[in-house]
N, C-alpha and C. Protein backbone atom coordinates (compact mmCIF):
# COMPACT_ATOMS: atom_id res chain seq x y z
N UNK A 1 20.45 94.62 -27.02
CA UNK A 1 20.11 94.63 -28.43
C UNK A 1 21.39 94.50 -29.24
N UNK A 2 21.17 93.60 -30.35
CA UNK A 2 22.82 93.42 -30.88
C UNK A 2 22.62 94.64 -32.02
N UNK A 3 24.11 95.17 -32.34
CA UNK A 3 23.89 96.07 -33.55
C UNK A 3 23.63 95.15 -34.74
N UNK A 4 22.79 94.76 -34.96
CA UNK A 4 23.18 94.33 -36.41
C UNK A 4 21.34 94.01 -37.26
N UNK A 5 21.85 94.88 -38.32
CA UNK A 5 20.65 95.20 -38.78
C UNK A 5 19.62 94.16 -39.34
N UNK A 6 18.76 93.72 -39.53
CA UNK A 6 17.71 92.44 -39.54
C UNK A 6 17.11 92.63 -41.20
N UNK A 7 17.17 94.12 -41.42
CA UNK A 7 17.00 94.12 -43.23
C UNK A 7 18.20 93.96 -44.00
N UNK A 8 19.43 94.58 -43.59
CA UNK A 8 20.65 94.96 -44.43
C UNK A 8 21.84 94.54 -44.27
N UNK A 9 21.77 93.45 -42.86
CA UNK A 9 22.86 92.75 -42.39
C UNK A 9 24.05 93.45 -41.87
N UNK A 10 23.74 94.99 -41.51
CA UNK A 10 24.68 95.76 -41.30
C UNK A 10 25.59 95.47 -40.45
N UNK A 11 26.30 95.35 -39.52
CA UNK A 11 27.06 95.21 -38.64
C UNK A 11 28.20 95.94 -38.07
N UNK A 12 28.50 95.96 -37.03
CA UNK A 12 29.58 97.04 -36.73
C UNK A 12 30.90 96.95 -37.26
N UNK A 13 31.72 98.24 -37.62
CA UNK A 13 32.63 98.10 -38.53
C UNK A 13 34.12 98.61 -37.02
N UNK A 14 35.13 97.81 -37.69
CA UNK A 14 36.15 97.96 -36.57
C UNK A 14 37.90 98.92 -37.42
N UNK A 15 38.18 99.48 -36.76
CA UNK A 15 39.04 101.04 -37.05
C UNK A 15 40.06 101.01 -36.24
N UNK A 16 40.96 102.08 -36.28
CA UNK A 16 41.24 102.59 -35.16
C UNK A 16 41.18 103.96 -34.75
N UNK A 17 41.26 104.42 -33.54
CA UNK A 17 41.24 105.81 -33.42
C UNK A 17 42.89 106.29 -33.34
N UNK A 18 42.76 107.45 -34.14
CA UNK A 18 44.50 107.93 -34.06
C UNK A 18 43.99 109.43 -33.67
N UNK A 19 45.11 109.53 -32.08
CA UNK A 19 45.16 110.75 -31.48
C UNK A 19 45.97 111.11 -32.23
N UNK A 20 46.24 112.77 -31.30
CA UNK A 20 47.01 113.76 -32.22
C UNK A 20 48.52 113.61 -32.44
N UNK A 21 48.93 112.36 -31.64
CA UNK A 21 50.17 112.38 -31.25
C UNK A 21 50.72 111.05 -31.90
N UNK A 22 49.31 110.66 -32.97
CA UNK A 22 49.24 109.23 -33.64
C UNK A 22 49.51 108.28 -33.22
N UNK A 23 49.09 108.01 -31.84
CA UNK A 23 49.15 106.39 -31.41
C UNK A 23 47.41 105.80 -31.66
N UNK A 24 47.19 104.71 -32.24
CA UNK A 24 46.71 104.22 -32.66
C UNK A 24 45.97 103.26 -31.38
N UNK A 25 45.00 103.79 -31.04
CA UNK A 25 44.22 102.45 -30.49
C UNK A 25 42.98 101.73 -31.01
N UNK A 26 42.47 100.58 -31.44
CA UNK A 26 40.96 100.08 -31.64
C UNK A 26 40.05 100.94 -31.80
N UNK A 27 38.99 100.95 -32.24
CA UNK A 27 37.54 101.60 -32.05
C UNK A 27 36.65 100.69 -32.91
N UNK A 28 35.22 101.25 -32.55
CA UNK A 28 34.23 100.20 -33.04
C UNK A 28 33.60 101.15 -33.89
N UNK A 29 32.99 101.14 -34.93
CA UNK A 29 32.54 102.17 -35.81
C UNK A 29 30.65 101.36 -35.42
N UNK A 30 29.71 101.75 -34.77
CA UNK A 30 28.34 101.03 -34.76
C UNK A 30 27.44 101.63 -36.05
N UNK A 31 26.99 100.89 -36.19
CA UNK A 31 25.69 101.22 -37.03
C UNK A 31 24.43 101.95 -36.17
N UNK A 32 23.75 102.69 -36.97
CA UNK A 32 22.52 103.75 -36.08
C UNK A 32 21.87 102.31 -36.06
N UNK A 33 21.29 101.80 -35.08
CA UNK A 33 20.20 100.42 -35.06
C UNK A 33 18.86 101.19 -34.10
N UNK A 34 18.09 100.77 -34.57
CA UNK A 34 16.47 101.14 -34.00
C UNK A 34 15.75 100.21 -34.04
N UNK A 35 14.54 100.31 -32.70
CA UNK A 35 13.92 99.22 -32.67
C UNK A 35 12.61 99.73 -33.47
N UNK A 36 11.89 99.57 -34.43
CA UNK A 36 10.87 99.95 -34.95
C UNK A 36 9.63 99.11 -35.42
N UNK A 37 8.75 99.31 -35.14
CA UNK A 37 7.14 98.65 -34.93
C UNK A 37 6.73 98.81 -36.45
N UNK A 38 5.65 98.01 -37.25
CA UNK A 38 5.47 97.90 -38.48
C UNK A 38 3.70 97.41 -38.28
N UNK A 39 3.22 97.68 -38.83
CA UNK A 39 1.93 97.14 -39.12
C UNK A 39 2.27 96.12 -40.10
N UNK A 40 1.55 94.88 -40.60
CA UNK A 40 1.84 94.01 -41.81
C UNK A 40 0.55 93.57 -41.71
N UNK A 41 -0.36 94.40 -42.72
CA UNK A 41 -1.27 93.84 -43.35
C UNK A 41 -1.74 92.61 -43.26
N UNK A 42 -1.02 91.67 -44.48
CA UNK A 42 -1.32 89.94 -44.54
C UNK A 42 -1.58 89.66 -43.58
N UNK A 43 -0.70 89.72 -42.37
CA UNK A 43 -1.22 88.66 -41.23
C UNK A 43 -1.73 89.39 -40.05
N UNK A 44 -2.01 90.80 -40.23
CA UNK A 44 -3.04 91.78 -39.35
C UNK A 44 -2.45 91.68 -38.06
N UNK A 45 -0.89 91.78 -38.00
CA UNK A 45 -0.30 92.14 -36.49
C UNK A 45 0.86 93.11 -36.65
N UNK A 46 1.20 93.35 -35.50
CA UNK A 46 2.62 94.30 -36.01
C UNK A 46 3.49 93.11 -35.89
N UNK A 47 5.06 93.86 -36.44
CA UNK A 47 5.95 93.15 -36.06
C UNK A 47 7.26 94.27 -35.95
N UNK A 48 8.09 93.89 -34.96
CA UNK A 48 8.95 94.49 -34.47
C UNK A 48 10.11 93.84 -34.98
N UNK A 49 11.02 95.22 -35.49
CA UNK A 49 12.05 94.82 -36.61
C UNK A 49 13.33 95.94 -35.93
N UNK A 50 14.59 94.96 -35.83
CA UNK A 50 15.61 96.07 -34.75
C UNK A 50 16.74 96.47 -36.35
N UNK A 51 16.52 97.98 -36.90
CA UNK A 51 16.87 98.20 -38.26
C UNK A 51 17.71 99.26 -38.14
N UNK A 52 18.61 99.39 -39.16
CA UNK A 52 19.38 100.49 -38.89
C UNK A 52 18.58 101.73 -39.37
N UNK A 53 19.77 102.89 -39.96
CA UNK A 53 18.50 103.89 -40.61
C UNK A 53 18.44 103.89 -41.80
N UNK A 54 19.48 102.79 -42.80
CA UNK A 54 19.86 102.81 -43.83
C UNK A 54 18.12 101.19 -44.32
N UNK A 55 18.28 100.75 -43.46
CA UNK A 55 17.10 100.16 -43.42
C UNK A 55 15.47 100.22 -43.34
N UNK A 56 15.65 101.62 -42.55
CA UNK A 56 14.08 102.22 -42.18
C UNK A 56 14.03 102.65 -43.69
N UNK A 57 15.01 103.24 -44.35
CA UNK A 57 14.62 103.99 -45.84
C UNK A 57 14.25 103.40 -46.59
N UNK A 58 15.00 102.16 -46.43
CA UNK A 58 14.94 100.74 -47.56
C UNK A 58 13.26 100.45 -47.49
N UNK A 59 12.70 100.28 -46.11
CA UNK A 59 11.07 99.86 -46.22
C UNK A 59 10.69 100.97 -46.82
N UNK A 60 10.78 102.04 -46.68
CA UNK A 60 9.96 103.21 -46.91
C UNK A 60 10.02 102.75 -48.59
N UNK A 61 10.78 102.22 -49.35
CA UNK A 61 11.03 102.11 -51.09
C UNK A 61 10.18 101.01 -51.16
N UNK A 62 10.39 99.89 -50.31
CA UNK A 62 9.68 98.67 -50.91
C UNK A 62 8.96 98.10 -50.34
N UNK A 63 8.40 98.86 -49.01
CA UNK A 63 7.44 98.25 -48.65
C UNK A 63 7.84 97.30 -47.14
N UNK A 64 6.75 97.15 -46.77
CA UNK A 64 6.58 96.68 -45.09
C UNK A 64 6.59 94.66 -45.92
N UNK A 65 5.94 94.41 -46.77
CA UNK A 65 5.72 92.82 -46.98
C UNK A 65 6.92 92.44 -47.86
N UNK A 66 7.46 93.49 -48.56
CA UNK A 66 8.96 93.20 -49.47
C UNK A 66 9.89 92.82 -48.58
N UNK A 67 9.85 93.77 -47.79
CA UNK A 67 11.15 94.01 -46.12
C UNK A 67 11.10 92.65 -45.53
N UNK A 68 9.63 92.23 -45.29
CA UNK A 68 9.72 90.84 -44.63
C UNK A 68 9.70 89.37 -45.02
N UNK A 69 10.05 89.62 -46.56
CA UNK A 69 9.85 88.83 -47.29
C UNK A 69 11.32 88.00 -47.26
N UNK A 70 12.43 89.00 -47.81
CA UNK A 70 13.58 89.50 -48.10
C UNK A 70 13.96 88.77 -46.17
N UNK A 71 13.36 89.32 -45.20
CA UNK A 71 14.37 88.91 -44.13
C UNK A 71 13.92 87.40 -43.29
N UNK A 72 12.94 86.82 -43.89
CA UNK A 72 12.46 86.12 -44.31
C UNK A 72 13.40 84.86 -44.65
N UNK A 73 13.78 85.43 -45.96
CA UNK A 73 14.48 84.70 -47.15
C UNK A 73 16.10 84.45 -46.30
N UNK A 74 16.29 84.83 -45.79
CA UNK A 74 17.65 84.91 -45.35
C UNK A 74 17.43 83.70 -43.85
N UNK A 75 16.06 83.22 -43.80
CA UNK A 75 16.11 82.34 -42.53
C UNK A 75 16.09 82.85 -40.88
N UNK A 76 15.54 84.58 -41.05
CA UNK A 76 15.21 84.90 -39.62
C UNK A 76 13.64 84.59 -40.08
N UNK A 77 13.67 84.72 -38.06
CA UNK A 77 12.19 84.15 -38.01
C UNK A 77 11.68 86.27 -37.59
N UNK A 78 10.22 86.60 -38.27
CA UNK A 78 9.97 87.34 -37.85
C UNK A 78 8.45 87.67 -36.94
């Protein structure tokens, strides 16, 4: 599953980690990503949407047909 969110375009953010002794190596900062199931009305099936959690909230405001409208619009297929 790739991290990257399908409502919010989230993607993993890159850092570094500094030990105590401050040497500096890489790190990957991920986004929370979830795979989550949706009912959608209009076309009377679910659809499976891989979202972060900053995304699950986002449907919860505007809706299951806004969400897929919106990811949609951006040229994924859902």
């Amino acid at each position: 599953m790739s991290a990257r969110c399908q409502l919010t375009g989230r993607r993993p953010g890159f850092g570094n980690a500094i030990s105590h002794s401050h040497r500096r190596t890489s790190r990957r900062f991920d986004p929370n990503i979830q795979r989550k199931r949706y009912w959608l009305p209009s076309e009377g099936r679910y659809v499976r949407l891989v979202l972060s959690a900053k995304g699950i909230r986002t449907i919860d405001t505007i809706g299951i047909e806004a969400a897929v409208a919106r990811i949609r619009a951006r040229g994924e297929r859902v």
